[in-house]
Short mmCIF file of C-alpha atoms in Angstrom, two decimals:
data_model
loop_
_atom_site.label_atom_id
_atom_site.label_comp_id
_atom_site.label_asym_id
_atom_site.label_seq_id
_atom_site.Cartn_x
_atom_site.Cartn_y
_atom_site.Cartn_z
CA UNK A 1 3.44 19.28 -33.66
CA UNK A 2 5.91 16.38 -33.52
CA UNK A 3 5.21 12.68 -33.64
CA UNK A 4 4.58 12.75 -29.87
CA UNK A 5 1.11 14.24 -30.11
CA UNK A 6 0.19 12.18 -33.16
CA UNK A 7 1.06 8.97 -31.33
CA UNK A 8 -0.86 10.00 -28.21
CA UNK A 9 -3.96 10.76 -30.25
CA UNK A 10 -3.72 7.46 -32.11
CA UNK A 11 -3.44 5.43 -28.93
CA UNK A 12 -6.17 7.35 -27.13
CA UNK A 13 -8.52 6.63 -30.04
CA UNK A 14 -7.77 2.95 -29.38
CA UNK A 15 -8.56 3.45 -25.65
CA UNK A 16 -4.96 2.52 -24.86
CA UNK A 17 -4.26 5.02 -22.08
CA UNK A 18 -1.19 3.19 -20.65
CA UNK A 19 0.29 2.95 -24.15
CA UNK A 20 -0.32 6.65 -24.73
CA UNK A 21 1.50 7.49 -21.51
CA UNK A 22 4.45 5.26 -22.45
CA UNK A 23 4.63 6.79 -25.92
CA UNK A 24 5.55 10.18 -24.41
CA UNK A 25 8.67 9.00 -22.58
CA UNK A 26 11.05 9.42 -25.54
CA UNK A 27 9.83 13.01 -26.01
CA UNK A 28 9.54 14.07 -22.37
CA UNK A 29 12.62 16.29 -22.37
CA UNK A 30 13.03 17.09 -26.04
CA UNK A 31 9.59 18.19 -27.24
CA UNK A 32 8.43 21.77 -26.63
CA UNK A 33 6.81 22.11 -23.22
CA UNK A 34 3.62 23.51 -24.73
CA UNK A 35 3.28 20.36 -26.81
CA UNK A 36 3.96 18.11 -23.83
CA UNK A 37 1.31 19.99 -21.91
CA UNK A 38 -1.20 19.51 -24.73
CA UNK A 39 -0.46 15.79 -24.75
CA UNK A 40 -0.78 15.61 -20.96
CA UNK A 41 -4.12 17.44 -21.16
CA UNK A 42 -5.41 14.86 -23.62
CA UNK A 43 -4.26 12.05 -21.32
CA UNK A 44 -5.82 13.72 -18.29
CA UNK A 45 -9.13 14.28 -20.06
CA UNK A 46 -9.22 10.60 -20.97
CA UNK A 47 -8.41 9.53 -17.41
CA UNK A 48 -10.76 12.01 -15.78
CA UNK A 49 -7.97 13.85 -13.92
CA UNK A 50 -9.40 17.37 -13.84
CA UNK A 51 -6.53 18.83 -11.80
CA UNK A 52 -3.92 17.65 -14.29
CA UNK A 53 -6.02 18.67 -17.28
CA UNK A 54 -6.44 22.19 -15.92
CA UNK A 55 -2.75 22.58 -15.05
CA UNK A 56 -1.68 21.20 -18.44
CA UNK A 57 -4.00 23.57 -20.29
CA UNK A 58 -2.57 26.59 -18.46
CA UNK A 59 1.00 25.42 -19.06
CA UNK A 60 0.29 25.05 -22.78
CA UNK A 61 -1.00 28.61 -22.88
CA UNK A 62 1.67 30.13 -20.63
CA UNK A 63 4.72 27.92 -21.15
CA UNK A 64 7.13 30.64 -19.97
CA UNK A 65 5.44 31.48 -16.67
CA UNK A 66 7.06 29.79 -13.62
CA UNK A 67 3.79 29.33 -11.74
CA UNK A 68 2.07 27.61 -14.65
CA UNK A 69 5.10 25.37 -15.18
CA UNK A 70 5.26 24.52 -11.49
CA UNK A 71 1.58 23.68 -11.28
CA UNK A 72 1.87 21.44 -14.34
CA UNK A 73 4.93 19.65 -12.99
CA UNK A 74 3.37 19.25 -9.56
CA UNK A 75 0.22 17.72 -11.04
CA UNK A 76 2.29 15.28 -13.11
CA UNK A 77 4.15 14.10 -10.01
CA UNK A 78 0.92 13.73 -8.04
CA UNK A 79 -0.67 11.69 -10.83
CA UNK A 80 2.25 9.28 -11.14
CA UNK A 81 3.78 10.54 -14.41
CA UNK A 82 6.81 12.25 -12.93
CA UNK A 83 8.79 11.79 -16.15
CA UNK A 84 6.60 14.52 -17.69
CA UNK A 85 7.29 16.86 -14.77
CA UNK A 86 11.06 17.12 -15.18
CA UNK A 87 11.18 19.43 -18.21
CA UNK A 88 8.62 22.02 -17.03
CA UNK A 89 10.07 22.09 -13.51
CA UNK A 90 13.60 22.47 -14.86
CA UNK A 91 12.44 25.32 -17.09
CA UNK A 92 10.69 27.01 -14.16
CA UNK A 93 13.77 26.66 -11.97
CA UNK A 94 15.84 28.27 -14.70
CA UNK A 95 13.52 31.26 -14.57
CA UNK A 96 13.54 31.40 -10.75
CA UNK A 97 16.86 29.81 -9.77
CA UNK A 98 16.59 30.71 -6.07
CA UNK A 99 13.19 29.09 -5.56
CA UNK A 100 13.44 26.38 -2.91
CA UNK A 101 9.93 25.19 -3.77
CA UNK A 102 10.82 24.59 -7.41
CA UNK A 103 14.08 22.91 -6.45
CA UNK A 104 12.31 20.55 -4.05
CA UNK A 105 9.64 19.62 -6.59
CA UNK A 106 12.19 18.94 -9.32
CA UNK A 107 14.16 16.75 -6.91
CA UNK A 108 10.94 14.90 -6.07
CA UNK A 109 10.25 14.25 -9.76
CA UNK A 110 13.77 12.95 -10.33
CA UNK A 111 13.49 10.71 -7.26
CA UNK A 112 10.22 9.25 -8.51
CA UNK A 113 12.02 8.42 -11.74
CA UNK A 114 14.93 6.82 -9.82
CA UNK A 115 17.28 9.43 -11.27
CA UNK A 116 19.10 9.86 -7.97
CA UNK A 117 22.47 10.83 -9.43
CA UNK A 118 20.84 13.74 -11.31
CA UNK A 119 19.01 14.85 -8.18
CA UNK A 120 22.24 14.74 -6.17
CA UNK A 121 24.09 16.74 -8.84
CA UNK A 122 21.32 19.33 -8.91
CA UNK A 123 21.48 19.78 -5.14
CA UNK A 124 25.25 19.68 -4.78
CA UNK A 125 25.53 22.31 -7.51
CA UNK A 126 24.22 24.84 -4.98
CA UNK A 127 27.43 24.45 -2.98
CA UNK A 128 27.56 26.32 0.32
CA UNK A 129 24.21 27.98 -0.48
CA UNK A 130 22.36 24.72 0.08
CA UNK A 131 20.29 24.85 3.30
CA UNK A 132 20.54 21.96 5.74
CA UNK A 133 16.82 21.11 5.91
CA UNK A 134 15.47 19.64 3.86
CA UNK A 135 17.88 20.27 0.99
CA UNK A 136 21.08 18.75 2.42
CA UNK A 137 19.04 15.90 3.84
CA UNK A 138 17.78 15.27 0.28
CA UNK A 139 21.34 15.49 -0.99
CA UNK A 140 22.40 12.75 1.46
CA UNK A 141 19.43 10.62 0.42
CA UNK A 142 20.06 10.90 -3.30
CA UNK A 143 23.81 10.51 -2.96
CA UNK A 144 23.30 7.27 -1.04
CA UNK A 145 20.66 5.95 -3.45
CA UNK A 146 22.92 6.84 -6.38
CA UNK A 147 25.52 4.48 -4.93
CA UNK A 148 28.09 6.86 -3.40
CA UNK A 149 28.26 5.66 0.20
CA UNK A 150 31.50 7.45 1.11
CA UNK A 151 30.16 10.88 0.14
CA UNK A 152 26.81 10.16 1.79
CA UNK A 153 28.53 9.21 5.04
CA UNK A 154 30.52 12.47 5.04
CA UNK A 155 27.49 14.60 4.31
CA UNK A 156 25.34 12.82 6.88
CA UNK A 157 27.91 13.24 9.64
CA UNK A 158 27.89 17.02 9.12
CA UNK A 159 24.12 17.39 8.86
CA UNK A 160 22.73 19.07 11.99
CA UNK A 161 19.57 17.87 13.69
CA UNK A 162 16.45 19.44 12.20
CA UNK A 163 14.87 22.35 14.00
CA UNK A 164 11.42 21.35 12.78
CA UNK A 165 10.33 18.14 14.58
CA UNK A 166 8.41 16.93 11.51
CA UNK A 167 11.76 16.00 9.94
CA UNK A 168 12.98 13.91 12.89
CA UNK A 169 11.54 10.58 11.65
CA UNK A 170 13.13 11.15 8.24
CA UNK A 171 16.45 11.98 9.89
CA UNK A 172 16.30 8.84 12.04
CA UNK A 173 15.49 6.70 9.01
CA UNK A 174 18.39 8.18 7.07
CA UNK A 175 20.83 7.62 9.92
CA UNK A 176 19.80 3.97 10.04
CA UNK A 177 20.27 3.59 6.29
CA UNK A 178 23.72 5.14 6.28
CA UNK A 179 24.88 3.10 9.28
CA UNK A 180 23.45 -0.14 7.87
CA UNK A 181 25.09 0.54 4.53
CA UNK A 182 28.49 0.81 6.17
CA UNK A 183 27.85 -2.41 8.08
CA UNK A 184 26.68 -4.11 4.90
CA UNK A 185 29.80 -3.15 2.96
CA UNK A 186 32.03 -4.51 5.71
CA UNK A 187 30.02 -7.73 5.85
CA UNK A 188 30.26 -8.23 2.10
CA UNK A 189 34.01 -7.73 2.25
CA UNK A 190 34.26 -10.35 4.98
CA UNK A 191 32.02 -12.68 2.96
CA UNK A 192 34.39 -12.41 0.00
CA UNK A 193 32.18 -10.43 -2.36
CA UNK A 194 34.26 -9.40 -5.40
CA UNK A 195 32.93 -5.80 -5.42
CA UNK A 196 31.25 -4.99 -2.10
CA UNK A 197 28.72 -2.19 -2.46
CA UNK A 198 29.56 -1.89 -6.12
CA UNK A 199 26.95 -1.32 -8.85
CA UNK A 200 25.96 -5.01 -8.90
CA UNK A 201 25.92 -5.80 -5.17
CA UNK A 202 22.17 -6.33 -4.93
CA UNK A 203 22.26 -8.11 -1.57
CA UNK A 204 24.52 -5.54 0.03
CA UNK A 205 22.49 -2.55 -1.10
CA UNK A 206 19.19 -4.23 -0.26
CA UNK A 207 20.26 -4.68 3.34
CA UNK A 208 21.75 -1.20 3.63
CA UNK A 209 18.61 0.54 2.36
CA UNK A 210 15.85 -1.68 3.77
CA UNK A 211 17.40 -3.55 6.69
CA UNK A 212 16.31 -6.87 5.15
CA UNK A 213 18.34 -9.91 4.16
CA UNK A 214 18.01 -10.88 0.49
CA UNK A 215 18.36 -14.64 0.41
CA UNK A 216 18.74 -15.44 -3.28
CA UNK A 217 19.68 -13.88 -6.60
CA UNK A 218 17.78 -14.67 -9.75
CA UNK A 219 19.79 -17.12 -11.86
CA UNK A 220 18.30 -15.72 -15.06
CA UNK A 221 18.99 -12.54 -17.01
CA UNK A 222 21.86 -11.23 -14.89
CA UNK A 223 23.75 -9.88 -17.90
CA UNK A 224 20.51 -8.79 -19.59
CA UNK A 225 19.95 -6.07 -17.03
CA UNK A 226 18.14 -7.85 -14.18
CA UNK A 227 21.22 -8.11 -11.91
CA UNK A 228 19.70 -10.70 -9.58
CA UNK A 229 16.05 -9.66 -9.79
CA UNK A 230 13.14 -11.44 -11.42
CA UNK A 231 10.56 -9.83 -13.67
CA UNK A 232 7.68 -12.31 -14.06
CA UNK A 233 8.17 -15.41 -11.91
CA UNK A 234 6.31 -18.66 -12.28
CA UNK A 235 7.14 -19.92 -8.80
CA UNK A 236 7.78 -23.53 -7.77
CA UNK A 237 7.75 -25.68 -4.66
CA UNK A 238 11.50 -26.04 -5.03
CA UNK A 239 12.03 -22.29 -5.12
CA UNK A 240 9.96 -21.89 -1.95
CA UNK A 241 11.88 -24.69 -0.26
CA UNK A 242 15.21 -23.15 -1.22
CA UNK A 243 14.07 -19.88 0.34
CA UNK A 244 13.17 -21.68 3.56
CA UNK A 245 16.60 -23.30 3.61
CA UNK A 246 18.21 -19.86 3.32
CA UNK A 247 15.89 -18.59 6.06
CA UNK A 248 17.17 -21.33 8.34
CA UNK A 249 20.74 -20.33 7.52
CA UNK A 250 20.01 -16.69 8.34
CA UNK A 251 18.44 -17.53 11.70
CA UNK A 252 21.35 -19.79 12.58
CA UNK A 253 23.97 -17.24 11.53
CA UNK A 254 22.29 -14.50 13.56
CA UNK A 255 21.78 -16.69 16.60
CA UNK A 256 18.00 -16.38 16.46
CA UNK A 257 15.56 -19.12 17.43
CA UNK A 258 11.93 -17.98 17.33
CA UNK A 259 9.45 -19.84 19.48
CA UNK A 260 6.81 -20.25 16.78
CA UNK A 261 5.75 -19.47 13.22
CA UNK A 262 2.88 -16.98 13.04
CA UNK A 263 0.42 -17.69 10.23
CA UNK A 264 -1.08 -14.75 8.36
CA UNK A 265 -4.65 -15.32 7.12
CA UNK A 266 -4.00 -15.37 3.36
CA UNK A 267 -4.00 -18.78 1.67
CA UNK A 268 -0.51 -18.42 0.19
CA UNK A 269 0.79 -17.04 3.47
CA UNK A 270 -0.66 -19.97 5.42
CA UNK A 271 0.75 -22.56 3.01
CA UNK A 272 4.23 -21.09 3.18
CA UNK A 273 3.98 -20.54 6.93
CA UNK A 274 3.00 -24.15 7.55
CA UNK A 275 5.90 -25.28 5.34
CA UNK A 276 8.28 -23.03 7.29
CA UNK A 277 7.07 -24.48 10.58
CA UNK A 278 7.72 -27.99 9.30
CA UNK A 279 11.18 -27.18 7.93
CA UNK A 280 12.29 -25.25 11.01
CA UNK A 281 10.67 -27.61 13.52
CA UNK A 282 8.49 -24.94 15.10
CA UNK A 283 4.82 -24.85 16.12
CA UNK A 284 2.44 -22.83 13.94
CA UNK A 285 0.14 -20.31 15.62
CA UNK A 286 -2.27 -17.62 14.35
CA UNK A 287 -0.75 -14.19 13.79
CA UNK A 288 -1.21 -11.72 16.63
CA UNK A 289 0.43 -8.27 16.33
CA UNK A 290 1.76 -8.28 19.89
CA UNK A 291 3.13 -11.84 19.89
CA UNK A 292 6.84 -11.92 20.76
CA UNK A 293 9.65 -14.23 19.66
CA UNK A 294 7.86 -15.37 16.54
CA UNK A 295 8.53 -15.74 12.84
CA UNK A 296 5.83 -14.12 10.71
CA UNK A 297 5.76 -15.67 7.23
CA UNK A 298 4.26 -13.95 4.18
CA UNK A 299 4.26 -15.02 0.56
CA UNK A 300 3.75 -11.53 -0.94
CA UNK A 301 2.99 -8.60 1.36
CA UNK A 302 1.43 -6.61 -1.46
CA UNK A 303 -1.39 -9.19 -1.53
CA UNK A 304 -2.00 -9.07 2.23
CA UNK A 305 -4.66 -6.98 3.94
CA UNK A 306 -3.31 -3.39 4.20
CA UNK A 307 -4.60 -2.96 7.75
CA UNK A 308 -2.77 -6.11 8.82
CA UNK A 309 0.44 -5.04 7.06
CA UNK A 310 0.39 -1.75 8.97
CA UNK A 311 0.63 -3.69 12.24
CA UNK A 312 4.01 -5.02 11.06
CA UNK A 313 5.68 -1.60 10.75
CA UNK A 314 6.57 -1.24 14.42
CA UNK A 315 8.73 -4.14 15.57
CA UNK A 316 7.48 -6.37 18.39
CA UNK A 317 10.31 -7.80 20.52
CA UNK A 318 11.71 -10.90 18.88
CA UNK A 319 9.37 -10.71 15.90
CA UNK A 320 10.94 -11.59 12.53
CA UNK A 321 9.10 -10.90 9.26
CA UNK A 322 9.89 -13.16 6.31
CA UNK A 323 8.50 -12.52 2.82
CA UNK A 324 9.04 -14.91 -0.05
CA UNK A 325 8.38 -12.76 -3.15
CA UNK A 326 9.17 -9.08 -2.55
CA UNK A 327 8.09 -6.68 -5.29
CA UNK A 328 10.97 -4.34 -6.19
CA UNK A 329 9.05 -2.15 -8.66
CA UNK A 330 6.22 -1.43 -6.20
CA UNK A 331 7.63 -2.24 -2.75
CA UNK A 332 5.20 -3.23 0.01
CA UNK A 333 4.20 -0.88 2.81
CA UNK A 334 6.75 -2.47 5.14
CA UNK A 335 10.22 -3.85 4.42
CA UNK A 336 10.55 -7.49 5.40
CA UNK A 337 13.45 -8.61 7.60
CA UNK A 338 14.08 -11.47 5.17
CA UNK A 339 13.16 -11.78 1.48
CA UNK A 340 13.72 -14.92 -0.53
CA UNK A 341 13.77 -13.03 -3.83
CA UNK A 342 12.94 -9.78 -5.60
CA UNK A 343 10.43 -9.86 -8.46
CA UNK A 344 7.93 -7.72 -10.30
CA UNK A 345 5.17 -10.31 -10.25
CA UNK A 346 5.05 -13.86 -8.92
CA UNK A 347 2.53 -16.62 -9.58
CA UNK A 348 2.35 -19.01 -6.59
CA UNK A 349 2.96 -22.65 -7.53
CA UNK A 350 -0.35 -23.66 -5.91
CA UNK A 351 -2.49 -21.14 -7.80
CA UNK A 352 -4.59 -23.88 -9.44
CA UNK A 353 -4.17 -26.43 -6.63
CA UNK A 354 -7.41 -26.84 -4.65
CA UNK A 355 -6.04 -29.30 -2.12
CA UNK A 356 -6.01 -28.41 1.58
CA UNK A 357 -3.30 -25.98 2.66
CA UNK A 358 -1.69 -28.58 4.90
CA UNK A 359 -1.16 -31.01 2.02
CA UNK A 360 0.44 -28.39 -0.20
CA UNK A 361 2.65 -27.23 2.68
CA UNK A 362 3.92 -30.79 3.15
CA UNK A 363 4.84 -30.91 -0.55
CA UNK A 364 6.78 -27.65 -0.19
CA UNK A 365 8.61 -28.89 2.90
CA UNK A 366 9.53 -32.13 1.09
CA UNK A 367 10.71 -30.41 -2.12
CA UNK A 368 14.34 -30.32 -3.23
CA UNK A 369 16.02 -27.29 -1.60
CA UNK A 370 18.80 -27.09 -4.20
CA UNK A 371 18.96 -23.80 -6.13
CA UNK A 372 17.91 -23.46 -9.75
CA UNK A 373 20.96 -23.69 -12.02
CA UNK A 374 19.65 -20.88 -14.22
CA UNK A 375 21.28 -19.74 -17.42
CA UNK A 376 24.83 -19.79 -16.09
CA UNK A 377 25.36 -16.02 -16.19
CA UNK A 378 24.61 -15.21 -12.55
CA UNK A 379 27.71 -15.09 -10.30
CA UNK A 380 28.03 -17.95 -7.80
CA UNK A 381 26.05 -17.48 -4.61
CA UNK A 382 26.99 -20.35 -2.29
CA UNK A 383 25.41 -20.93 1.10
CA UNK A 384 28.69 -20.07 2.79
CA UNK A 385 28.75 -16.55 1.34
CA UNK A 386 25.16 -15.90 2.39
CA UNK A 387 25.77 -17.28 5.87
CA UNK A 388 28.88 -15.10 6.26
CA UNK A 389 26.98 -12.00 5.19
CA UNK A 390 24.08 -12.74 7.54
CA UNK A 391 26.49 -13.24 10.42
CA UNK A 392 28.30 -10.02 9.54
CA UNK A 393 25.19 -7.84 9.72
CA UNK A 394 23.57 -9.74 12.59
CA UNK A 395 24.31 -7.07 15.24
CA UNK A 396 22.25 -4.50 13.32
CA UNK A 397 19.63 -6.84 11.87
CA UNK A 398 16.11 -6.75 13.33
CA UNK A 399 16.42 -3.23 14.71
CA UNK A 400 14.30 -0.17 14.03
CA UNK A 401 10.92 0.06 12.32
CA UNK A 402 10.27 -1.65 9.00
CA UNK A 403 10.12 1.46 6.82
CA UNK A 404 8.98 1.22 3.22
CA UNK A 405 11.71 2.04 0.72
CA UNK A 406 10.21 3.18 -2.58
CA UNK A 407 13.37 3.14 -4.70
CA UNK A 408 15.26 -0.02 -5.70
CA UNK A 409 18.53 1.83 -5.08
CA UNK A 410 21.67 2.08 -7.19
CA UNK A 411 21.78 -1.44 -8.64
CA UNK A 412 20.57 -0.88 -12.18
CA UNK A 413 17.98 -2.96 -13.98
CA UNK A 414 16.45 -3.22 -17.41
CA UNK A 415 13.45 -1.27 -16.06
CA UNK A 416 15.24 1.49 -14.12
CA UNK A 417 18.55 1.97 -15.91
#
């Protein structure tokens, strides 16, 4: 046994299950598979995951049997620890190199780990033997999410329509992403971005993959790996007001003038919605899924009622969805048309403020809209550049359903390097 199992046992004795899971990452592809399986079984027993515990036990006993390795890897992916699935699935695929099932599951594990370049290399290594569906479709997806738009465009243009209708929604979504990405790169060039669709173009890639406008870049930690994203954010009235100013710029640049602001029922959503109505000079009305020509304002969609969020997936004519704090590590069920910022976790500035929503909203509307100066490391992001980008993508903005995009894409971070 290596230090991996010793550390897992120590942390499990302390009832630190998350810590025990994290402790295995450094060993996930170097420790013997039988030992990884034993560690996974201990974790699964602690968590009460009988399926994973059973699969891990069999893999520990039969670490050279493809079926046992596949079952173990599959259970790891299903239970949200895909990093432990890569080694057993890779070993199984080495034993059965022509297995499409093993290939697909290994690609799925790599995707869950945001290792899109590895997934693309694995698929492209099959050359002309790679089937169109779903393998070449997956190759397009991972090539795009790895940051190689040119290759993705070429592959997508040659991909035939699927014979199985179950793949048609995925094909349509991919076509939209590839087309938007091309539009986004052209818009960033026109806006004067120094490296459009390069490895640090967070706004460009966000629009290409999600269809949403990213209004601001975090002014902290750019060169420490955050590249425009926030981790923990203690929000402020000024930050909210700055986002509303950028929202006004986006609407103006795209030639959009909604008739009203629709208020979602959550307290934070209502406060921000009332502030948006005041800033934009629009009436505020209750949210109704079929209301047209309206701006729906959310603070954080992950905190909204899931049944309500589902009504926002299909786009009502003229409906625009704005979200202030969009989680990039656990994206919401729908992709907003406009996001003020990307963060892991945000604390609303009115968390401990018991005043009426209307009073707080007036404070937000009256706050200074100037951006936070930050630590000085983030590249300049003037209003003119954002306006130019929004105008450049306006013809394709607000089209298609608001699909969830699970991966943050090719712009690296200190969490997903």
